[in-house]
Tab-separated table of C-alpha atoms and ligand atoms in Angstrom:
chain	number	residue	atom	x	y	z
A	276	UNK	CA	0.000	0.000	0.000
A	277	UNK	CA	2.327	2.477	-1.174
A	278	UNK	CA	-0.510	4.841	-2.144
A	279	UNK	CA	-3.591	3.879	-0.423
A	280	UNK	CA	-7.090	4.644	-0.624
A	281	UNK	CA	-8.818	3.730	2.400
A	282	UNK	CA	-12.453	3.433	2.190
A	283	UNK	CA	-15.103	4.197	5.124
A	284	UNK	CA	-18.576	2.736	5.366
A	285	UNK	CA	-20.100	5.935	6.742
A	286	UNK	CA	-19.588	9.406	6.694
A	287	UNK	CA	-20.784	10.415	10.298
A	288	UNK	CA	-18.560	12.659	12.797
A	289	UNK	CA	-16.156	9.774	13.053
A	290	UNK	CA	-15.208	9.819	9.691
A	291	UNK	CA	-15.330	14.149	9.761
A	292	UNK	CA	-12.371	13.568	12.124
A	293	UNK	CA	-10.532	11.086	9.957
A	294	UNK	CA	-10.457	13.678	7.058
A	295	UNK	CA	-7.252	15.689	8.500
A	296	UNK	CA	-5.096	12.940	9.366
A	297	UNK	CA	-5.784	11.161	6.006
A	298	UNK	CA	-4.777	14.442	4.720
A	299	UNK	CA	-1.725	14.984	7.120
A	300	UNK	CA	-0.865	11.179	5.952
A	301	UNK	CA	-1.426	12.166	1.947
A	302	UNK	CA	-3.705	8.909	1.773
A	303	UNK	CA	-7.168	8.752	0.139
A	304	UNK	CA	-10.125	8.763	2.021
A	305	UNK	CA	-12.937	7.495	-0.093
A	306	UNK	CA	-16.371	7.558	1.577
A	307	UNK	CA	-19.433	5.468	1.696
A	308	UNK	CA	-22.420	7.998	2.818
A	309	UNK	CA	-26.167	7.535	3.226
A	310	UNK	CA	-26.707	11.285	2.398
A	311	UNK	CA	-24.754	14.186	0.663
A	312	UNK	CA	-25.670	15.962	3.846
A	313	UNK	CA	-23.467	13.367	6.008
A	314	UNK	CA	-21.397	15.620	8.117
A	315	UNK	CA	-18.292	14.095	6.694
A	316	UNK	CA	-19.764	13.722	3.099
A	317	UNK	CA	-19.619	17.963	3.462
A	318	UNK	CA	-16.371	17.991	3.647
A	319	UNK	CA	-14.563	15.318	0.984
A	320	UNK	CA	-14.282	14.925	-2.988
A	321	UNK	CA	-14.781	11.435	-2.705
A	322	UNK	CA	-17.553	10.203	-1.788
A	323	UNK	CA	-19.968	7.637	-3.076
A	324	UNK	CA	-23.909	8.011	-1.861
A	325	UNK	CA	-25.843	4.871	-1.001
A	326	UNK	CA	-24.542	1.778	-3.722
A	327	UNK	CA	-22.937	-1.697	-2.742
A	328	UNK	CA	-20.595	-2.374	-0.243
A	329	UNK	CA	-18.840	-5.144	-2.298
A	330	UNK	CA	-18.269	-2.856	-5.017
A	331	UNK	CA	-17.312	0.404	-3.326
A	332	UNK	CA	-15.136	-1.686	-1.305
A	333	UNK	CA	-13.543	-3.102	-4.637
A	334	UNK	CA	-12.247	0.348	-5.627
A	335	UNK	CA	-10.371	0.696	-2.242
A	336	UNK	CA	-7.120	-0.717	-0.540
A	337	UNK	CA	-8.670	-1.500	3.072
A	338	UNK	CA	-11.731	-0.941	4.142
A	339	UNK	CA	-12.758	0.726	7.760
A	340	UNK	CA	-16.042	1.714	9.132
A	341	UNK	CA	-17.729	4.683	11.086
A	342	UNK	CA	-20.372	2.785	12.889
A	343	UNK	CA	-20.982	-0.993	13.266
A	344	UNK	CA	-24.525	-0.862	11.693
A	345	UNK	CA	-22.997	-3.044	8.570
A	346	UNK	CA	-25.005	-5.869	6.951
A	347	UNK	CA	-23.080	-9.365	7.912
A	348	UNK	CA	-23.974	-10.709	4.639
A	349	UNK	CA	-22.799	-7.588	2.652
A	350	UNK	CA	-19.339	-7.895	4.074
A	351	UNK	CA	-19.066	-11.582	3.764
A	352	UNK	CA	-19.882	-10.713	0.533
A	353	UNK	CA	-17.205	-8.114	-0.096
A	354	UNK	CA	-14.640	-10.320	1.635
A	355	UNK	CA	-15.457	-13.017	-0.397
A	356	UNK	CA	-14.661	-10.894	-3.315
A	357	UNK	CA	-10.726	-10.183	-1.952
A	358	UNK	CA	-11.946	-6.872	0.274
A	359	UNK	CA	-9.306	-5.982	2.778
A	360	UNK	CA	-11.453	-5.326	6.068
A	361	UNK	CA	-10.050	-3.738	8.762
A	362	UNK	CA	-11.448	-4.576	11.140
A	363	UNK	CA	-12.659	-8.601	10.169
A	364	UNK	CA	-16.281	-9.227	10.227
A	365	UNK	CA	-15.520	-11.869	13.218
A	366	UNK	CA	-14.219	-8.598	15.089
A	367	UNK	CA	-17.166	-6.511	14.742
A	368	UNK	CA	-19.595	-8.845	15.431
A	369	UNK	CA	-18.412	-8.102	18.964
A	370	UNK	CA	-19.832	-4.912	18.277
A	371	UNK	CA	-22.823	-5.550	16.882
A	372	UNK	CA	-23.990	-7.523	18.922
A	373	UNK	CA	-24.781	-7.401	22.580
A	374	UNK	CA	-24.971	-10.844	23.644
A	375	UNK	CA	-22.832	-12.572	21.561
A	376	UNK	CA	-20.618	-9.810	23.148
A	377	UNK	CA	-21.123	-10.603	26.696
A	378	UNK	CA	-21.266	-14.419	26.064
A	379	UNK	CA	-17.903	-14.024	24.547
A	380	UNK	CA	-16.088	-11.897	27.183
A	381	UNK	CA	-17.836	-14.339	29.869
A	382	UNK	CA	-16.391	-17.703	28.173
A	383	UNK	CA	-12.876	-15.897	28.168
A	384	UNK	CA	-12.840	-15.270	31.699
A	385	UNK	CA	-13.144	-11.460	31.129
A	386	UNK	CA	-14.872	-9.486	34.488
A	387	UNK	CA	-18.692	-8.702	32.961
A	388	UNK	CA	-21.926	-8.046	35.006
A	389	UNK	CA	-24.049	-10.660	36.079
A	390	UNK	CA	-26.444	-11.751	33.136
A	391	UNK	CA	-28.878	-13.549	31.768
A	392	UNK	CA	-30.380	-13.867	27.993
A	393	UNK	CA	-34.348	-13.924	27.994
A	394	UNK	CA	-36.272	-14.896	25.445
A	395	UNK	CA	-39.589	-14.063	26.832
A	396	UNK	CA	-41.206	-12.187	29.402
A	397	UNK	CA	-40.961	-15.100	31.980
A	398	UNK	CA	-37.651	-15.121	31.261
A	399	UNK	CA	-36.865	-11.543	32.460
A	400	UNK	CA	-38.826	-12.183	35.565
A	401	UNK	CA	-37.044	-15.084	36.290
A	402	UNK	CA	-33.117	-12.834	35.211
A	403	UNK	CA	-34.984	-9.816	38.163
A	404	UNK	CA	-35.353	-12.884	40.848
A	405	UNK	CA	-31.955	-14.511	39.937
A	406	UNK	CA	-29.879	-11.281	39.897
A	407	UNK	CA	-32.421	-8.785	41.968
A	408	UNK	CA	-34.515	-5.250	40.741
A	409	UNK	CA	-33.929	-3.173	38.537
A	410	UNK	CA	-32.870	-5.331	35.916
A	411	UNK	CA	-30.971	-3.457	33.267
A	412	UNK	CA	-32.465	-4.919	29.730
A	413	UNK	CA	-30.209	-4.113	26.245
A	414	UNK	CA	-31.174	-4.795	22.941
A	415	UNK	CA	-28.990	-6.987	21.081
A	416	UNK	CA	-28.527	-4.869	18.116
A	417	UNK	CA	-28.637	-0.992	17.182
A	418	UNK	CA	-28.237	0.575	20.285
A	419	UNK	CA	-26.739	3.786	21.138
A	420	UNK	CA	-26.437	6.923	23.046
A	421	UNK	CA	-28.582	4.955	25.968
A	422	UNK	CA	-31.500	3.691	22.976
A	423	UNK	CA	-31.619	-0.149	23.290
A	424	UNK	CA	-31.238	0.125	27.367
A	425	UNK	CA	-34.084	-0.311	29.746
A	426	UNK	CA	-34.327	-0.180	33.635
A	427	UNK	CA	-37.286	-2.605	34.432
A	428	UNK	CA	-37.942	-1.848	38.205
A	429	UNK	CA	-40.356	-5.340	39.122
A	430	UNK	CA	-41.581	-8.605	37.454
A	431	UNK	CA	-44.638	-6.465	36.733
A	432	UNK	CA	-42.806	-4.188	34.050
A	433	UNK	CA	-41.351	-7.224	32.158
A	434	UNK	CA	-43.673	-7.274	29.731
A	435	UNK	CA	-44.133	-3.381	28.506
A	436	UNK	CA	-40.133	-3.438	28.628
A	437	UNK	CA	-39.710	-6.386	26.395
A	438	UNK	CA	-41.972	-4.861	23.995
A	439	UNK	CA	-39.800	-1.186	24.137
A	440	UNK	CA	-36.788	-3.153	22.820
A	441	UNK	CA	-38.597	-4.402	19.863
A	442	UNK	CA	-39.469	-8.225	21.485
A	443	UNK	CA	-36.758	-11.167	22.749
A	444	UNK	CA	-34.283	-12.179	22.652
A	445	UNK	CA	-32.762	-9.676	24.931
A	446	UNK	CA	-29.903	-9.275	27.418
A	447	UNK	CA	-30.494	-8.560	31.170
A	448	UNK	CA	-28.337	-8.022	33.810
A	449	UNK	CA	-27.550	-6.671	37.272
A	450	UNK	CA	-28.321	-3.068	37.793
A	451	UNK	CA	-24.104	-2.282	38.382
A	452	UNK	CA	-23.941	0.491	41.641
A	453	UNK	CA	-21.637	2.516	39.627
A	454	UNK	CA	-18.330	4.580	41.734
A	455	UNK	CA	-17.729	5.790	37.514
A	456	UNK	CA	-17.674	4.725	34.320
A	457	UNK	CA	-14.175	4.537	31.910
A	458	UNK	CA	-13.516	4.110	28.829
A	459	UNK	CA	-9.638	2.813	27.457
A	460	UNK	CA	-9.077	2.417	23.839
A	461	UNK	CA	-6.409	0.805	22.421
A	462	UNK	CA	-5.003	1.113	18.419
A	463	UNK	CA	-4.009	-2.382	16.719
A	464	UNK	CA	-2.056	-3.161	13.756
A	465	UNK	CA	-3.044	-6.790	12.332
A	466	UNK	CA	0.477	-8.312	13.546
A	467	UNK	CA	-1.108	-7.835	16.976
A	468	UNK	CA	1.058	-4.773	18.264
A	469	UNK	CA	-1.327	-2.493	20.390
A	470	UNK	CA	-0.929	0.645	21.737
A	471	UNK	CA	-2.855	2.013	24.878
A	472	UNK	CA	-4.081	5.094	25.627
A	473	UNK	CA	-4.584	6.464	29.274
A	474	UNK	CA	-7.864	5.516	30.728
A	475	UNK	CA	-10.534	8.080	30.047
A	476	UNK	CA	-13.126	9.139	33.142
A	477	UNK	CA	-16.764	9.082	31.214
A	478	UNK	CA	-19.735	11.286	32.482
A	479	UNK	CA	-23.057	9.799	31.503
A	480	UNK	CA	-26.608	11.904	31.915
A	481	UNK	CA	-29.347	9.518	31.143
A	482	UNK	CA	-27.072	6.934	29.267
A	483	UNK	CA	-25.506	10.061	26.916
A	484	UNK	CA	-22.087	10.424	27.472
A	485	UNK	CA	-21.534	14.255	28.345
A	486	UNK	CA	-18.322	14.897	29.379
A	487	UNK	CA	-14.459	13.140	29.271
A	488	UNK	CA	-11.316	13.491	31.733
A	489	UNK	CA	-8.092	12.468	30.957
A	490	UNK	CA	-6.369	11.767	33.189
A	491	UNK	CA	-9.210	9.527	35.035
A	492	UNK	CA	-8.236	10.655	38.289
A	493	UNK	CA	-9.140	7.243	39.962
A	494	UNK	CA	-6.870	5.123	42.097
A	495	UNK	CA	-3.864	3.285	40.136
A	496	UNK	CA	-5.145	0.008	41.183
A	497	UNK	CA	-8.022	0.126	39.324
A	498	UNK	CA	-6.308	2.124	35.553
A	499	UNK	CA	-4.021	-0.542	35.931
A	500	UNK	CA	-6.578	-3.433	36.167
A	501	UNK	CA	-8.497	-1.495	33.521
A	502	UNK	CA	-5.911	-1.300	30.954
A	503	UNK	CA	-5.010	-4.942	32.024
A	504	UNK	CA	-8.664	-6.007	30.999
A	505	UNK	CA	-8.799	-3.621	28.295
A	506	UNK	CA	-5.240	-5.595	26.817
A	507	UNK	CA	-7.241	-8.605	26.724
A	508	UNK	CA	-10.478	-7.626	24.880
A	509	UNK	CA	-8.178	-6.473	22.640
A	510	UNK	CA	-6.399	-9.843	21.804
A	511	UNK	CA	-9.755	-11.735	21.731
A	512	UNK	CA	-11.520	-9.293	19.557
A	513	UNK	CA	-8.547	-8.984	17.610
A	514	UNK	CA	-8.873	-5.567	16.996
A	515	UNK	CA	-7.066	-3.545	13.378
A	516	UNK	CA	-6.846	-0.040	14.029
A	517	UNK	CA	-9.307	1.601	16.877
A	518	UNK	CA	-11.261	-0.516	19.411
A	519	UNK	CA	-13.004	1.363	22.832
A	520	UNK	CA	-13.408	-0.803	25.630
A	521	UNK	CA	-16.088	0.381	28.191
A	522	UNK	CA	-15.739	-0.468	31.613
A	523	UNK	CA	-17.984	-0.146	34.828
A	524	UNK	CA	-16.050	0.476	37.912
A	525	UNK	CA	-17.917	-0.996	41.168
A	526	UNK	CA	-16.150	-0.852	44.516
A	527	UNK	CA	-12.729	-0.782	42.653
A	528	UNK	CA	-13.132	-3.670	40.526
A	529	UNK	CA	-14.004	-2.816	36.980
A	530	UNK	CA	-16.068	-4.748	34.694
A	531	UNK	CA	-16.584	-4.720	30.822
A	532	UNK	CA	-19.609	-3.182	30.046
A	533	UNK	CA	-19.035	-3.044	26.192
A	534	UNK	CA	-16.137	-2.306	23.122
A	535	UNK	CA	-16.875	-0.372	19.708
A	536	UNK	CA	-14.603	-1.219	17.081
A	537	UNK	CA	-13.635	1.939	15.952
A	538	UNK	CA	-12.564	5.288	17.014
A	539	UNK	CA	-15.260	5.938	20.131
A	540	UNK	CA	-16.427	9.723	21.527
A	541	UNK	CA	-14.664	8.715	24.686
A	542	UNK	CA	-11.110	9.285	22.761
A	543	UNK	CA	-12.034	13.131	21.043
A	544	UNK	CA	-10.081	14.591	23.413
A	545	UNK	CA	-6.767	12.946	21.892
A	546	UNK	CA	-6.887	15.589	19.167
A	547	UNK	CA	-5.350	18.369	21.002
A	548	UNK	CA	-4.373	16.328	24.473
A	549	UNK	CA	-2.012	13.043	22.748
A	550	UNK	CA	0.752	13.043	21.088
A	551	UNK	CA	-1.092	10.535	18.119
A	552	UNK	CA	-4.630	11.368	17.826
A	553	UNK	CA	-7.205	8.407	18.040
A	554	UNK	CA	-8.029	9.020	14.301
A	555	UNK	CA	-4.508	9.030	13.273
A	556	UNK	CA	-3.507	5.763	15.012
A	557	UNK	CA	-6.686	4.351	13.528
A	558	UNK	CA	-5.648	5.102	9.957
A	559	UNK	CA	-2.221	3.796	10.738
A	560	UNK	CA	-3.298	0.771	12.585
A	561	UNK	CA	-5.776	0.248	9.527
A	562	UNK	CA	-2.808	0.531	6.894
A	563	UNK	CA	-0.793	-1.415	9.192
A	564	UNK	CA	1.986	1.354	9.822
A	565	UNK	CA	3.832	2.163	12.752
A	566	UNK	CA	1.376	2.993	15.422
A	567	UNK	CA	1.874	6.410	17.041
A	568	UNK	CA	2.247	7.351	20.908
A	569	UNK	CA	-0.448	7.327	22.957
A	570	UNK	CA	1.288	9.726	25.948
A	571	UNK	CA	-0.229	12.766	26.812
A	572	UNK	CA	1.064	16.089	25.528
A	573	UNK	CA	-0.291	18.099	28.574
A	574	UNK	CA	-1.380	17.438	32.126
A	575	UNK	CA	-5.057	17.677	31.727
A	576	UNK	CA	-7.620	17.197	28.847
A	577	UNK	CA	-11.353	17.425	29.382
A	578	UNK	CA	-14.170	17.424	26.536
A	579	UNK	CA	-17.800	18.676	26.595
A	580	UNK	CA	-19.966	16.908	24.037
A	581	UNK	CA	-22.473	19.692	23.046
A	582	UNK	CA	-25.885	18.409	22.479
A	583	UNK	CA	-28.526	20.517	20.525
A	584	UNK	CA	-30.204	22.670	22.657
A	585	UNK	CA	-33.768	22.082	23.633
A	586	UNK	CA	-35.159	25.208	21.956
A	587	UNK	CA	-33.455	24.306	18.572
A	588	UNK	CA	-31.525	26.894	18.380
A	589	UNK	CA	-27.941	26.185	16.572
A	590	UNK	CA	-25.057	26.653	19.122
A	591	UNK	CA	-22.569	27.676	16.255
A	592	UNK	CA	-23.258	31.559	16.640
A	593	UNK	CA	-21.673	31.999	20.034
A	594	UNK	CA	-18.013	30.258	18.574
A	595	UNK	CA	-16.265	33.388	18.509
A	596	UNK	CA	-17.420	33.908	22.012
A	597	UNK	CA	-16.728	30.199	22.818
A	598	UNK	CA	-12.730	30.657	21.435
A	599	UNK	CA	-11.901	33.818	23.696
A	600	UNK	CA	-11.550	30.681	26.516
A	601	UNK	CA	-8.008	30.253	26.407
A	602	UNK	CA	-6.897	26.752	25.799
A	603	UNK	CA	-10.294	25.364	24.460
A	604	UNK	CA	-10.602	23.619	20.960
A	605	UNK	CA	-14.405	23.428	19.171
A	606	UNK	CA	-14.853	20.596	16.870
A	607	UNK	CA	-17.903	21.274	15.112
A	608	UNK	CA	-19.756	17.809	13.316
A	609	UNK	CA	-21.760	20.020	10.474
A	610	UNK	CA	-25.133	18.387	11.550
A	611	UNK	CA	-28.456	20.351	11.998
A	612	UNK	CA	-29.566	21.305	15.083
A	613	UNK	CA	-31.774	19.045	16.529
A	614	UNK	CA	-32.760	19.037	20.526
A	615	UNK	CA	-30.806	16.337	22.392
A	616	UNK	CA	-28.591	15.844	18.988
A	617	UNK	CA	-24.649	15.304	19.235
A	618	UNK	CA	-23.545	18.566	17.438
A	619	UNK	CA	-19.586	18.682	18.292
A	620	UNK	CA	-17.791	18.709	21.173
A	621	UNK	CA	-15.542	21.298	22.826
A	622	UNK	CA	-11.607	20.464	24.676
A	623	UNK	CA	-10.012	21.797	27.204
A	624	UNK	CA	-6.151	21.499	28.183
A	625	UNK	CA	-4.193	22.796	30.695
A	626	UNK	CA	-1.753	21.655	33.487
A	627	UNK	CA	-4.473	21.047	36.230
A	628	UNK	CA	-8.024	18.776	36.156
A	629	UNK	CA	-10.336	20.187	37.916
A	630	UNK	CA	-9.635	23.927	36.724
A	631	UNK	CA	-9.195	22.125	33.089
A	632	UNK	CA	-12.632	20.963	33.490
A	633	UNK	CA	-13.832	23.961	34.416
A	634	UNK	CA	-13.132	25.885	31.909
A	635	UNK	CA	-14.421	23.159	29.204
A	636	UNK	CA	-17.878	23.664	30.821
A	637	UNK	CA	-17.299	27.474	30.774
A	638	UNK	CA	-16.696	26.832	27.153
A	639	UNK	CA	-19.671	24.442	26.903
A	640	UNK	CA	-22.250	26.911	28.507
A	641	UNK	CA	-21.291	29.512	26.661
A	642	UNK	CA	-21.825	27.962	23.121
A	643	UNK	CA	-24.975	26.865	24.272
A	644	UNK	CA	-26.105	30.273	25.482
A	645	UNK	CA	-26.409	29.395	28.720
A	646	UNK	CA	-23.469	31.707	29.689
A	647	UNK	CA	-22.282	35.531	28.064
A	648	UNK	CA	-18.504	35.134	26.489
A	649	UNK	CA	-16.453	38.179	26.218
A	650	UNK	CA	-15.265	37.284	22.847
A	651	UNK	CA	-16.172	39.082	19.348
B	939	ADP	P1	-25.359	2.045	24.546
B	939	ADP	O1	-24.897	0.918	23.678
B	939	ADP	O2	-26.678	2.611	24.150
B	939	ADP	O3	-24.293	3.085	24.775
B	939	ADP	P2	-24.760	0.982	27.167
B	939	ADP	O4	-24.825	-0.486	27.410
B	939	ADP	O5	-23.391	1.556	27.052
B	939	ADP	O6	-25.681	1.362	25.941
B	939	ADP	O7	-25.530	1.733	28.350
B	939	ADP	C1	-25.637	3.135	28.378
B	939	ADP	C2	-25.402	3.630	29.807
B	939	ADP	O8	-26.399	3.077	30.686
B	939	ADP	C3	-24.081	3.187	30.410
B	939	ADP	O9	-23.034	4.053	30.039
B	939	ADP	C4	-24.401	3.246	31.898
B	939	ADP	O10	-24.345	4.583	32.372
B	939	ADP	C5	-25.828	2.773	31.950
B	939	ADP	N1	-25.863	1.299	32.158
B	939	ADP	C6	-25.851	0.340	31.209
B	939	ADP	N2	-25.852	-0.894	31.741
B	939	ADP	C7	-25.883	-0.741	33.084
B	939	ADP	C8	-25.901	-1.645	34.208
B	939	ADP	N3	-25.908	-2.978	34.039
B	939	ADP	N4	-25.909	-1.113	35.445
B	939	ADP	C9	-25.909	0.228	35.628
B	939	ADP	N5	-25.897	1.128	34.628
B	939	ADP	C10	-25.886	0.659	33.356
């Protein structure tokens, strides 16, 4: 691959992000969008709208993805036809799907909540009695940003809940008393050689991730133990270029919650806080070149993600304001403004974490409107 052209199934904000460090890199970036309008489809020459996987992927040296909503037939198909996929369709169907997933990670030995599969309503009263109320209930496929997940409080709920995730089969498990939530990703070439980034401290809302820290700030024992299970998901999965490993942490043990197989929200903030941005070491670990480091470049880096604002009004006129912050980064997705919508996200760096923090939230509330800047 002397002079690639890497293609991506998707054009999301994932792929946005992968624009500039295909560019840094001089390699081709050819994208498969649903829409013109795709916030990354804005911003490249080359881009194909809707068509067939096999054959876009024909016209390209490797192919990567945005999101893990990919038809399993469609890429057996491509493979079949001599498609380089990076990652293998055997890796993302961790991804994909929840309780292969979990049944996976609990076989290997890896530390996972308590869990049952039901496949009917008796069989999510019978998960509540075996592993207590509220029973946590997850879709097996689709979910996101918190959709696919349902706290069922009592056997009496079972039912209606089943039903809100679109019918059985569905996973259940132990409501997890959460101390915090972390995410680690790791890059991979396909010889196996992983690098690690530091553990990232995730802030959820109503199961939306809203805010990262990095460094996690929690005790060693448990960012060791976390990159230690994080190194194993890894092999098993056997991750090529980005994979995000989300953990639970419960009285200082941590548990796998889930991975994405690609470059994951939690990471943003290694665009102006790493050394190798998550996007870069994808597109490296994807050509299978020398992965870059993972250290930190300052002492603190904390990300708002800015969701659209409940009166629909688009966030993008207060930037100038939102820049006179010192030390604060916008990254800006190119999607409409919809309430509740992920719109960008702003980062913060500095020496220290909490006053880091504080002024990514100054940042945040003040592109939202919810706070005067004294920029022009
Ligand atoms: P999604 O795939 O939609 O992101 P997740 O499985 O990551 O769904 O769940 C979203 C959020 O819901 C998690 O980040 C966590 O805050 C909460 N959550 C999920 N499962 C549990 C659980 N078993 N116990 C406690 N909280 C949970």
């Amino acid at each position: 691959m002397t002079h690639p052209r890497v293609g991506v199934v998707g054009a999301g904000q994932l792929a946005r992000m992968m624009l500039p460090e295909a560019i840094a890199l001089d390699v081709g970036l050819a994208l498969l969008a649903a829409d013109p309008a795709d916030a990354a489809a804005q911003r490249s020459p080359d881009v194909t709208v809707g068509g067939d996987l096999a054959t876009f992927a024909a016209a390209c040296d490797a192919l990567t993805f945005d999101h893990e909503l990919v038809d399993p037939t469609a890429l057996a198909e491509a493979a079949g036809a001599g498609a380089v996929l990076r990652p293998s369709p055997r890796a993302l169907r961790f991804a994909q799907d929840k309780i292969h997933q979990r049944t996976q990670f609990a076989a290997h030995g890896l530390p996972v909540p308590e869990h049952a599969i039901a496949e009917h309503a008796d069989g999510v009263r019978a998960a509540g009695e075996a592993l207590g109320w509220p029973l946590v209930l997850k879709a097996p496929l689709g979910g996101y940003d918190g959709r696919g997940v349902v706290t069922v409080g009592g056997p009496d709920e079972a039912a209606a809940a089943l039903e809100a995730l679109g019918g059985p089969p569905v996973l259940a498990e132990r409501a997890v008393a959460l101390d915090a939530e972390l995410a680690v990703l790791v890059a991979r070439r396909p010889s196996g050689e992983t690098v690690r980034y530091p553990p990232t401290l995730t802030v959820q809302a109503d199961g939306i991730c809203t805010e990262l820290l990095a460094p996690a700030g929690l005790h060693e024992a448990v960012l060791e133990a976390a990159g230690e299970v994080a190194d194993r998901v890894a092999a098993l999965v056997d991750a090529v270029g980005v994979l995000a490993i989300e953990l639970f942490v419960e009285g200082g043990e941590v548990l796998v919650n889930e991975v994405a197989t690609r470059p994951h929200n939690s990471g943003h903030w290694t665009i102006d806080g790493a050394v190798t941005s998550q996007f870069a070491n994808h597109l490296r670990g994807v050509l299978d070149w020398p992965l870059g480091s993972t250290a930190m470049t300052v002492g603190a880096a904390a990300t708002v993600n800015i969701l659209g604002p409940g009166d629909g009004h688009d966030p993008r006129a207060a930037r100038a304001a939102t820049l006179a912050v010192p030390g604060v980064a916008i990254h800006w997705y190119g999607k409409g403004a919809r309430p509740g919508r992920k719109l960008g996200h702003v980062t913060a760096v500095g020496e220290e974490a909490d006053e880091t923090r504080a002024r990514a939230q100054r940042a945040a509330s003040i592109l939202l409107g919810e706070e005067a800047g004294d920029g022009r």
